[in-house]
Each structure stands twice: as C-alpha cells, then as structure tokens.
PDB file of C-alpha atoms in Angstrom:
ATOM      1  CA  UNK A 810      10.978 -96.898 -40.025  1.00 65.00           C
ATOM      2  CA  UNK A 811       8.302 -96.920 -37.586  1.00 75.00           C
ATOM      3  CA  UNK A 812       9.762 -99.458 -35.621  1.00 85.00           C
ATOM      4  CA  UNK A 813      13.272 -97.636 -34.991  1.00 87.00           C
ATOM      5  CA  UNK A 814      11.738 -95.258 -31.873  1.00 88.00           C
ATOM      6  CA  UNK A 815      10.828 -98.717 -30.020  1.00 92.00           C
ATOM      7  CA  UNK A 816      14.404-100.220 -31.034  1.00 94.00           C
ATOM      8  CA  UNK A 817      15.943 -97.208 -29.870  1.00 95.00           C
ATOM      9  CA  UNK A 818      13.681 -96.874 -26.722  1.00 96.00           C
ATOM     10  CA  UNK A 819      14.596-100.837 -26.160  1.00 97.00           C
ATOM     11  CA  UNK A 820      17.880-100.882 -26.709  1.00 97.00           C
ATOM     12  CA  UNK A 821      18.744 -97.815 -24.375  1.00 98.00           C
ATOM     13  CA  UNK A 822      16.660 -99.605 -21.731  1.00 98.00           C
ATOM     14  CA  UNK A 823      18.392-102.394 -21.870  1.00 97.00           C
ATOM     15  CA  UNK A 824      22.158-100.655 -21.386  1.00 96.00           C
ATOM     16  CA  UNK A 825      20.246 -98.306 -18.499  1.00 98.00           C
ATOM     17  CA  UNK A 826      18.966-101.264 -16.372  1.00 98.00           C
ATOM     18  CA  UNK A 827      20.992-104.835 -17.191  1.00 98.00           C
ATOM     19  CA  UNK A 828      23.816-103.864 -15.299  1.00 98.00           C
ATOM     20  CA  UNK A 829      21.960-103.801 -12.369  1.00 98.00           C
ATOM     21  CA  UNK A 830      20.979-107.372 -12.890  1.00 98.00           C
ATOM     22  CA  UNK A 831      25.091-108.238 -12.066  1.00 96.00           C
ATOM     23  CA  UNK A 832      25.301-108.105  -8.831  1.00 96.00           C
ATOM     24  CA  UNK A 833      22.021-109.280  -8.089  1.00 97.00           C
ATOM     25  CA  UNK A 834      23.325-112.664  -9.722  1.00 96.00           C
ATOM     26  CA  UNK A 835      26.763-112.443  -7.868  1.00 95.00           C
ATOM     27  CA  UNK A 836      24.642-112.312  -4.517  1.00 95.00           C
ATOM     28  CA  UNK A 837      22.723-115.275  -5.754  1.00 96.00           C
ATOM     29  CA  UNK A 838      25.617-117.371  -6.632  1.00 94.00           C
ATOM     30  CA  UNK A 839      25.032-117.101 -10.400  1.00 96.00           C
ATOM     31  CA  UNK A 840      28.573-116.154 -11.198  1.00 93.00           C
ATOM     32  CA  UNK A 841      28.178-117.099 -14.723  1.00 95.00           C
ATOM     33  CA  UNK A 842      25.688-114.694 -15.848  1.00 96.00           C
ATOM     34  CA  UNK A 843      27.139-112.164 -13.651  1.00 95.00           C
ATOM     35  CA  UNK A 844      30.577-111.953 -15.429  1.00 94.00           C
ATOM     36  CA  UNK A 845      28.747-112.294 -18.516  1.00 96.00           C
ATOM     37  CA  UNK A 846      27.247-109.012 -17.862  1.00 96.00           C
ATOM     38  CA  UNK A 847      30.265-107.393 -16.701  1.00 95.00           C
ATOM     39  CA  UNK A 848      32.261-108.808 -19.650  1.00 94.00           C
ATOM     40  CA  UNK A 849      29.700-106.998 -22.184  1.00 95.00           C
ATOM     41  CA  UNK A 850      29.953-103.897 -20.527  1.00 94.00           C
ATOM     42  CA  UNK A 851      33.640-103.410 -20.407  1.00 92.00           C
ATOM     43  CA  UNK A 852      33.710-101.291 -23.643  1.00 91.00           C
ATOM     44  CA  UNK A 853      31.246 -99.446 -22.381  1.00 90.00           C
ATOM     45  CA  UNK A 854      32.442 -98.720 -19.038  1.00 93.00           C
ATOM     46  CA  UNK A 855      35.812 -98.739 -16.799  1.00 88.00           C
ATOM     47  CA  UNK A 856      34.363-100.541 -14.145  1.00 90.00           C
ATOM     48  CA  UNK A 857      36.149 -99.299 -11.475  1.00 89.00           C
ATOM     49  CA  UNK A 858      34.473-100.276  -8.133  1.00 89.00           C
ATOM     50  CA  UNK A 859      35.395 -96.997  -6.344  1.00 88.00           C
ATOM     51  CA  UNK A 860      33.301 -95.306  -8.817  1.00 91.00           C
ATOM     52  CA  UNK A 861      30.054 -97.583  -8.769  1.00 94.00           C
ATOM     53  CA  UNK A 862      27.239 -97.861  -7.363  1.00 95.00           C
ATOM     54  CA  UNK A 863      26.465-101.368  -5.269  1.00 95.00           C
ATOM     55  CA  UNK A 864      23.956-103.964  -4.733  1.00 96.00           C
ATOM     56  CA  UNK A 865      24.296-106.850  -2.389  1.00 94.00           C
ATOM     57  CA  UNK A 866      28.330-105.630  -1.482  1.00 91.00           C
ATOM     58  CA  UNK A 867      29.190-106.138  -5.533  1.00 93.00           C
ATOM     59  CA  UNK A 868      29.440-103.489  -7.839  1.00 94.00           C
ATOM     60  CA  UNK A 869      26.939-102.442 -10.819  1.00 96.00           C
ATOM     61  CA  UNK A 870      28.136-103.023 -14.094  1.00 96.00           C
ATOM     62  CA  UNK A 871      28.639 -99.671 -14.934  1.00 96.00           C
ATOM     63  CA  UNK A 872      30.369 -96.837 -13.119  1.00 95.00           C
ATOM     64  CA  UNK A 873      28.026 -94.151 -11.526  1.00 97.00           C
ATOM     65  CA  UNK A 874      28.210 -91.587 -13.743  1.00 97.00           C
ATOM     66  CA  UNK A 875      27.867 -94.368 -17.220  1.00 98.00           C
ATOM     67  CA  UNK A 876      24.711 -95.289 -14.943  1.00 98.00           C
ATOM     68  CA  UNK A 877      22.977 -92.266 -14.991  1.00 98.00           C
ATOM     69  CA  UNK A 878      24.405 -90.951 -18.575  1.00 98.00           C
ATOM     70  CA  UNK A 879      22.332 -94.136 -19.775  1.00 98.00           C
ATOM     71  CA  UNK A 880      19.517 -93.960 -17.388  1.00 99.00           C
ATOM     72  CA  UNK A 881      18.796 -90.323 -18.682  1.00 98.00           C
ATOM     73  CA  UNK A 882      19.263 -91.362 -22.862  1.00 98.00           C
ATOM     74  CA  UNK A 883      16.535 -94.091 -21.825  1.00 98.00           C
ATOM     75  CA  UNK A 884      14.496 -91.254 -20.464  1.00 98.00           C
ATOM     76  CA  UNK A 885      14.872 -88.674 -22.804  1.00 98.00           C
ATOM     77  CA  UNK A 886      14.168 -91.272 -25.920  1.00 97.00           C
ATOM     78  CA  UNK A 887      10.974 -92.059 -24.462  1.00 95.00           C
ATOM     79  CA  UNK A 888       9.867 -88.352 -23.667  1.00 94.00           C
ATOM     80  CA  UNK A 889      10.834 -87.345 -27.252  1.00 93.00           C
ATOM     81  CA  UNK A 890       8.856 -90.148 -29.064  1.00 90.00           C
ATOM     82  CA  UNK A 891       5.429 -89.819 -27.102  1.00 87.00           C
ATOM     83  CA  UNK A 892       5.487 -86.476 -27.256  1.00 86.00           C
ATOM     84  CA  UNK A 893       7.524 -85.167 -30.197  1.00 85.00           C
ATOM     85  CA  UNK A 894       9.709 -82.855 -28.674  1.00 89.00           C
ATOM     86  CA  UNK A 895      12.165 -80.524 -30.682  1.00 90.00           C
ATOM     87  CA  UNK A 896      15.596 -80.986 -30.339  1.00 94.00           C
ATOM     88  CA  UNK A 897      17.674 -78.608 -28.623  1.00 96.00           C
ATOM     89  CA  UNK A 898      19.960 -76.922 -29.888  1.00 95.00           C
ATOM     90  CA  UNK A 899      24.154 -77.478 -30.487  1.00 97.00           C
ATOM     91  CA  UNK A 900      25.243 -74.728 -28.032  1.00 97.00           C
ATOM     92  CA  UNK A 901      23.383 -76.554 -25.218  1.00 97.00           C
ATOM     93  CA  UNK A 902      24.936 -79.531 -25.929  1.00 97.00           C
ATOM     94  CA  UNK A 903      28.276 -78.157 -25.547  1.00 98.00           C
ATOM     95  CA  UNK A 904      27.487 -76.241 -22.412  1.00 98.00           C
ATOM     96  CA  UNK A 905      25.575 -79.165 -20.479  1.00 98.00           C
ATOM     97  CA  UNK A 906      29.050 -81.186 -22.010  1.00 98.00           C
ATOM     98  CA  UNK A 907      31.036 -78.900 -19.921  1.00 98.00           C
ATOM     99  CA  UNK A 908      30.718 -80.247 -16.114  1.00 97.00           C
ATOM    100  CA  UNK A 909      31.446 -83.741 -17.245  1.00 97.00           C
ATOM    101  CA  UNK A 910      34.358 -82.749 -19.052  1.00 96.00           C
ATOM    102  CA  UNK A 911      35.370 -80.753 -16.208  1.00 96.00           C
ATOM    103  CA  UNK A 912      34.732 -83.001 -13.436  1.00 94.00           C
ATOM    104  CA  UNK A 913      36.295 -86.016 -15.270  1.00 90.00           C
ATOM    105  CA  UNK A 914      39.295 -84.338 -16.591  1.00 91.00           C
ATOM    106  CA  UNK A 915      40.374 -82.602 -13.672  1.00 88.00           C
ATOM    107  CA  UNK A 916      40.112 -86.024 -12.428  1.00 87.00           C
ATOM    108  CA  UNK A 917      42.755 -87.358 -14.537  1.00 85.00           C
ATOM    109  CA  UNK A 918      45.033 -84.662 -14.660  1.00 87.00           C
ATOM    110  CA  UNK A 919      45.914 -84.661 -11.132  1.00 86.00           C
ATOM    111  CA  UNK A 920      46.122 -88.139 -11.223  1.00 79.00           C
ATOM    112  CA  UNK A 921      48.598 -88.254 -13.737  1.00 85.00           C
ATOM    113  CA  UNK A 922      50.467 -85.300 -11.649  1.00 86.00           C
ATOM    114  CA  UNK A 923      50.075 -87.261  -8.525  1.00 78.00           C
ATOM    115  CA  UNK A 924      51.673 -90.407 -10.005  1.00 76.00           C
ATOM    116  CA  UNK A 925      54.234 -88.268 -11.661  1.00 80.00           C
ATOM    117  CA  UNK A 926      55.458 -86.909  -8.082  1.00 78.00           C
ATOM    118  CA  UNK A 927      55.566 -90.270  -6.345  1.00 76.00           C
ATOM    119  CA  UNK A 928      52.125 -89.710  -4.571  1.00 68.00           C
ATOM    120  CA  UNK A 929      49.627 -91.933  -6.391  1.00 61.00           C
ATOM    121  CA  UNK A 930      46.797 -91.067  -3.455  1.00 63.00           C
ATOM    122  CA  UNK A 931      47.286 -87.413  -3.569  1.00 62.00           C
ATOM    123  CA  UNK A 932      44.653 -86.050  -6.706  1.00 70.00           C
ATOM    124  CA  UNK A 933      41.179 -84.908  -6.872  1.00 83.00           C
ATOM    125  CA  UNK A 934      39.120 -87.664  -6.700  1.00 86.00           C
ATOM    126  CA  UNK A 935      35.150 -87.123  -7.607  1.00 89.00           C
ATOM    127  CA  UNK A 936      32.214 -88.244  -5.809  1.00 93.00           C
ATOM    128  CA  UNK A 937      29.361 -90.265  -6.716  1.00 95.00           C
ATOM    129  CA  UNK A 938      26.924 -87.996  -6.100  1.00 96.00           C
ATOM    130  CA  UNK A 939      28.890 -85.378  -8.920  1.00 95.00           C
ATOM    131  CA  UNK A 940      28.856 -87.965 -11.224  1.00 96.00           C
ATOM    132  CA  UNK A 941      25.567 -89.017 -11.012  1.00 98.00           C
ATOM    133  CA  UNK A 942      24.801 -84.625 -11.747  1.00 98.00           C
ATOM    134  CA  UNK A 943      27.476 -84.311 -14.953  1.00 98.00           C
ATOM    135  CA  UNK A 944      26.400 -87.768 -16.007  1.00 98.00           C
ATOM    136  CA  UNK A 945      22.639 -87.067 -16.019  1.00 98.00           C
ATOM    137  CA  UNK A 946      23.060 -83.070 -17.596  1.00 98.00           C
ATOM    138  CA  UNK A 947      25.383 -85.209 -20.226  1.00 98.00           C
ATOM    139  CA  UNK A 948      22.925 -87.487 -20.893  1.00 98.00           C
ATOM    140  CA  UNK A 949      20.107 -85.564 -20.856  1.00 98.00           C
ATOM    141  CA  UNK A 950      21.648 -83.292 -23.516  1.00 98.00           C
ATOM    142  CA  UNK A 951      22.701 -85.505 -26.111  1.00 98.00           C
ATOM    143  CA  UNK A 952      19.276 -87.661 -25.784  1.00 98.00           C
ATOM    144  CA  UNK A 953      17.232 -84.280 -26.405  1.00 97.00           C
ATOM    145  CA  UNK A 954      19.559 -82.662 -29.279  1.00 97.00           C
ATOM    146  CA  UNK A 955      19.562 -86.581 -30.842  1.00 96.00           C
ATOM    147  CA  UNK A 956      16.484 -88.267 -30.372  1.00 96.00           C
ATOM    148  CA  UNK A 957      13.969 -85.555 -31.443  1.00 93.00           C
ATOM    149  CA  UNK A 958      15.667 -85.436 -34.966  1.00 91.00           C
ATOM    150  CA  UNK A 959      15.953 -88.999 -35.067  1.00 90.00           C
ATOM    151  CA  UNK A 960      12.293 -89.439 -34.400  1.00 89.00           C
ATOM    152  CA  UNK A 961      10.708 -86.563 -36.818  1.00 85.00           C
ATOM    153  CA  UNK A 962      11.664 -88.874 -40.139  1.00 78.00           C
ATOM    154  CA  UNK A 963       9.224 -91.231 -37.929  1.00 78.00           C
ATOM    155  CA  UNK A 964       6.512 -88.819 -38.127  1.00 72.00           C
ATOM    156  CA  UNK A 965       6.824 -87.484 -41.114  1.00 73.00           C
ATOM    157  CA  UNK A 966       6.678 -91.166 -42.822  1.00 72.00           C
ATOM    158  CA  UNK A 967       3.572 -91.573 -40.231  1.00 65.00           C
ATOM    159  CA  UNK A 968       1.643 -88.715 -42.169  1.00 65.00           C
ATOM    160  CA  UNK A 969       2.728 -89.766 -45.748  1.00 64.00           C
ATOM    161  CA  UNK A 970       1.139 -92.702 -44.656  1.00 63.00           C
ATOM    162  CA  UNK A 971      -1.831 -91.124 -43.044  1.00 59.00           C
ATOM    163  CA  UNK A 972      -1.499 -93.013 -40.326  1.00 59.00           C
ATOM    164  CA  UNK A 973      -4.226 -90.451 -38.645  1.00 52.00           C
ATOM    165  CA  UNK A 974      -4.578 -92.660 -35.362  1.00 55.00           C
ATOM    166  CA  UNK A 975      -1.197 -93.161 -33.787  1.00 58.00           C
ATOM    167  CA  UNK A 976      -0.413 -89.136 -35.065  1.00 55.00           C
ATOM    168  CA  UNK A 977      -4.110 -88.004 -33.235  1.00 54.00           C
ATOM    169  CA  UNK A 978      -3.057 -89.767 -30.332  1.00 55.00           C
ATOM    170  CA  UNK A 979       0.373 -88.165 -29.857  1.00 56.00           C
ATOM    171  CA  UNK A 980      -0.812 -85.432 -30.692  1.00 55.00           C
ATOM    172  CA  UNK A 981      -3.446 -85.274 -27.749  1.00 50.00           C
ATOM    173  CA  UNK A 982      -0.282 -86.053 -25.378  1.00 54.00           C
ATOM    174  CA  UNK A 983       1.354 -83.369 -26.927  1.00 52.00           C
ATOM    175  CA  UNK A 984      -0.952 -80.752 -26.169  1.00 52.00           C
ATOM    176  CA  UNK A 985      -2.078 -82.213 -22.510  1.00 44.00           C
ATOM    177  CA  UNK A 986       1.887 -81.912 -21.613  1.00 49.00           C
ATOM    178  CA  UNK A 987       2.225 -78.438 -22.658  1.00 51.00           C
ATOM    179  CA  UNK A 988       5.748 -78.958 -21.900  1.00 64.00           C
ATOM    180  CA  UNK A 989       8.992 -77.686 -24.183  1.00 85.00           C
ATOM    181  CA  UNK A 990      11.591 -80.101 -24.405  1.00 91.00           C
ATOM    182  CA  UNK A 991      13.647 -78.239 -20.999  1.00 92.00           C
ATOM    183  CA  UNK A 992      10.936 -78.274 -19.008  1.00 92.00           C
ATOM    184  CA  UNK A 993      11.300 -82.237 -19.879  1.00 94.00           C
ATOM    185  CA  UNK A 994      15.125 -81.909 -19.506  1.00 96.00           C
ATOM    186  CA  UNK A 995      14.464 -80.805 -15.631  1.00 96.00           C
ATOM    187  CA  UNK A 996      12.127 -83.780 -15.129  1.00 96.00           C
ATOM    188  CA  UNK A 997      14.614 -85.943 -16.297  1.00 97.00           C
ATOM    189  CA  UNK A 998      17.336 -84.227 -13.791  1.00 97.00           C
ATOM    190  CA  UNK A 999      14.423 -84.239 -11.259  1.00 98.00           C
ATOM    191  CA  UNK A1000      13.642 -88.178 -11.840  1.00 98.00           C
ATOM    192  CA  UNK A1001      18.148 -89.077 -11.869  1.00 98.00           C
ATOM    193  CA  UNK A1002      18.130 -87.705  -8.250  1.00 98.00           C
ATOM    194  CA  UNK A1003      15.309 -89.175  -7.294  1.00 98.00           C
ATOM    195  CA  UNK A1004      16.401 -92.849  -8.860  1.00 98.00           C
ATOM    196  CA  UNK A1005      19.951 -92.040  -7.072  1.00 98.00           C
ATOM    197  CA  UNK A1006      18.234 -91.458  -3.582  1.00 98.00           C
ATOM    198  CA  UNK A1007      16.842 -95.072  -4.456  1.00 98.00           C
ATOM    199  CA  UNK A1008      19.886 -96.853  -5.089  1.00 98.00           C
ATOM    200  CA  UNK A1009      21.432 -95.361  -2.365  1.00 97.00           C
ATOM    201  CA  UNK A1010      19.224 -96.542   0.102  1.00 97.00           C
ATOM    202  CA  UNK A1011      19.299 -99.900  -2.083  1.00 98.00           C
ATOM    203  CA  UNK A1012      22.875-100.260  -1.624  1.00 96.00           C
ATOM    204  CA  UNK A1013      22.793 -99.444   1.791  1.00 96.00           C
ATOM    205  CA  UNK A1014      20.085-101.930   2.854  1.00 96.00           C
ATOM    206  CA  UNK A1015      21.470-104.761   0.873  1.00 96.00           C
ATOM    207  CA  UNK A1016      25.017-104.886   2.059  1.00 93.00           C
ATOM    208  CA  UNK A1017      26.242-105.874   5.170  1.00 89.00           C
ATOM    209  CA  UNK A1018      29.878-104.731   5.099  1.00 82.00           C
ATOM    210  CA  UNK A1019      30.310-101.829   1.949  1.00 82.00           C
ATOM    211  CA  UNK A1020      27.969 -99.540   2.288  1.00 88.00           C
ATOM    212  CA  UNK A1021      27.535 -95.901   0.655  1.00 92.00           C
ATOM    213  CA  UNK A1022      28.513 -92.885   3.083  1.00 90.00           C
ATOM    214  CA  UNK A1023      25.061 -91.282   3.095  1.00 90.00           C
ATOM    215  CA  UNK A1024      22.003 -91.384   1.259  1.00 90.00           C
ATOM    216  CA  UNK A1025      23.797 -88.939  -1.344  1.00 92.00           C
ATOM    217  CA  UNK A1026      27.145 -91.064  -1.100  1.00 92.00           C
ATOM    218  CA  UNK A1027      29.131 -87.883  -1.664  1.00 89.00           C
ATOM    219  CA  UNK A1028      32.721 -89.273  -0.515  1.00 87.00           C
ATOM    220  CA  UNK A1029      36.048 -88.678  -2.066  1.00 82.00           C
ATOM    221  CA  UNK A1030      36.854 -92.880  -2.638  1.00 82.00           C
ATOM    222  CA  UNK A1031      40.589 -93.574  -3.280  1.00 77.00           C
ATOM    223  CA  UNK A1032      41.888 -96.972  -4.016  1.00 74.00           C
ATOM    224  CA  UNK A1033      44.957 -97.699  -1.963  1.00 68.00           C
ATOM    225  CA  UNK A1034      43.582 -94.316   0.685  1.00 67.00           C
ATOM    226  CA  UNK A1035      40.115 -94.882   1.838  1.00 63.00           C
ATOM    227  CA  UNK A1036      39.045 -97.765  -0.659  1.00 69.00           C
ATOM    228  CA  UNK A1037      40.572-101.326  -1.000  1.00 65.00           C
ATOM    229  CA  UNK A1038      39.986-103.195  -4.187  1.00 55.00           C
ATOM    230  CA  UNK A1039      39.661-101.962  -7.781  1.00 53.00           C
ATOM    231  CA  UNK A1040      38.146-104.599  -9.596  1.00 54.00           C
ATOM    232  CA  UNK A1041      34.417-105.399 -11.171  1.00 55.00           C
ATOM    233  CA  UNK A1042      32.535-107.538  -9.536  1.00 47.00           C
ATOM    234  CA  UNK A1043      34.191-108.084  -6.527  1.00 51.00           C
ATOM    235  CA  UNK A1044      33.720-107.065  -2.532  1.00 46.00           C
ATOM    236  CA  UNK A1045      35.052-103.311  -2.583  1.00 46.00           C
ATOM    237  CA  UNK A1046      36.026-102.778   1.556  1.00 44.00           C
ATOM    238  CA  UNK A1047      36.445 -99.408   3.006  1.00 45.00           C
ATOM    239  CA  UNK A1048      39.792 -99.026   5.049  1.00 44.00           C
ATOM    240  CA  UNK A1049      38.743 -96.655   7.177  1.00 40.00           C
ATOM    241  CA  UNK A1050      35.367 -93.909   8.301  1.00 41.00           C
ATOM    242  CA  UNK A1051      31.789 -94.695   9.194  1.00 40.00           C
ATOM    243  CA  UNK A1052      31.579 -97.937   6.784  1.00 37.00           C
TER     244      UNK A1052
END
C-alpha cells in the first residue's frame, strides 16, 4: 500500500516525459527505439503531426494536448502525495471537462461537415496553444478529484501503523504550504504554460526547416491547407507562411 503513491507518481512520469525521448532518437539515427516509442503510444494518442509538438523537425509521441493532459496528472500526483491535498469535488471535474470537450468536439464536427460537403480543408481546426490550456485544466482536474482519494487509504494505513516519521514530515509540508488543493491547481496551470513556452522555444531552436509559428505556436495547422504530412514520426513541412 505504501508503495502505490510512488508507482503512481512513476508511472505518470514516465507517460508525461518518454515521448519526448522519440524524436530525440529519430534525430540521432536511433530509429529503432524511436518507433518503439511511438508504437507504445498509439493507444494512447492519435499522433497526428499537425497537432504535436516537435523536437529536432520530428514529432513528440504524443499530440499537444495528450502532452500536457499527462504532464499535469504527473504534477498533480506528486502535489497530492507530499502534501495530502483533498480532492475536489465532481462538479469541478465536469466544468474544467467542458473546454476540452468543447474545443475537441467542435473540432470534429465540422470536420465531418466539411468532408460531407466536398471541402475536406474547410473546418475549425484548433491550435496548439488551446490544447495545451483544455489539456492542462483536463488534466489538472481529474489528477486532483483522483489522486487525493487514492492517496488517503495511504495515510490512513500510515497511522494504523504509526508510522509517526514519514506522517510528521508531511505533515510539516503541509502546514509550510498553506495551500488548498486550487491554489495548487493554478500552479499546475501556471507551471503547463511555463513548460509550453519551453518547448516552444525547444522546437524552434532545434529544427532547421519546421518550426512552431511563435513562441505560443497558436496557428490553425491543416493537413492538405497549410500543413503537409500526417504521419508520426516523420518531417511535418509547412506549405506556406513564416516557416
């Protein structure tokens, strides 16, 4: 029982920052391990390059809004196990739930319309910067309304087992933070745009040729439009703009 939080904790690290590690192999020739990580990620993830994130002119593993829904569950499991936050509740889960359903399903409805009328180009395509925002508040949510119930069975068994060290010491993080679990939720939002302004300038400095519109990369990319390959792991080229 103790040991779940760190599983947890590991595991979530592991989905937040391995696809990363792709393209950084595909620069380096290492093709194998590359598509290895791509291949593990494709039920998590559509992969579609106009929707990613790059490094070194290849896509990251997972989309841009999977990126930051994992980066912020790897965040919030961490801030609710050091200091033993209380979950939030339901009807915050549902409303933070509500741009991402909105921003992705308004998404694929006009796509389907589009294709339906004999203009596959012509729907409302999102940005990367939008889904790094409804990805995060997504993320965020579920990791807070989750993780803190997960974790109190781990303190309880703690004190049944009078395990007075470990519970003293979160407990003197607890009260230094002083911090309810949405003042945490806003760091987390605060630290997603912060680790977005990163890989932006990341992916801009390491490619030559397909690089992000602006440090917030908020572009409208279309394949077959303004965007030239859907595919994982491959060069994604821009047909047209500042690129």
């Amino acid at each position: 029982m103790k040991l779940l939080p760190k599983i947890i904790i590991f595991g979530f690290g592991v989905l937040a920052f391995l696809p990363f590690l792709a393209p950084v192999f595909m620069h380096f020739g290492l093709t194998g391990p590359a598509e290895f990580i791509y291949t593990i990620f494709v039920p998590f993830c559509h992969q579609k390059a106009s929707r990613s994130l790059h490094l070194f002119d290849y896509q990251v593993a997972f989309c841009a809004r999977d990126t930051f829904i994992y980066f912020t569950l790897f965040l919030a499991s961490i801030f609710s196990y050091v200091f033993r936050l209380k979950t939030i509740k339901i009807k915050y889960l549902i409303l933070f739930s509500i741009p991402i359903a909105l921003d992705g399903g308004i998404q694929i409805v006009t796509q389907i319309i589009a294709l339906q009328a004999g203009h596959p180009t012509d729907y409302l395509e999102s940005t990367n910067l939008r889904r790094m925002i409804t990805g995060a508040l997504f993320g965020s949510a579920v990791g807070f309304f989750i993780f803190p119930m997960l974790f109190q069975d781990v303190f309880e068994s703690l004190k049944k087992e009078k395990n007075l060290a470990e519970l003293k010491f979160k407990g003197i993080l607890l009260k230094v933070s002083k911090l309810s679990t949405w003042k945490f939720i806003f760091i987390n939002l605060a630290i997603s745009f912060l680790f977005y302004l990163v890989l932006s300038l990341a992916w801009f400095f390491t490619s030559d040729v397909y690089k992000p519109s602006g440090i917030i990369d908020n572009e409208h990319r279309i394949p077959g439009l303004n965007y030239e390959i859907e595919g994982r792991g491959d060069h994604a080229a821009f047909l047209f703009g500042n690129k």
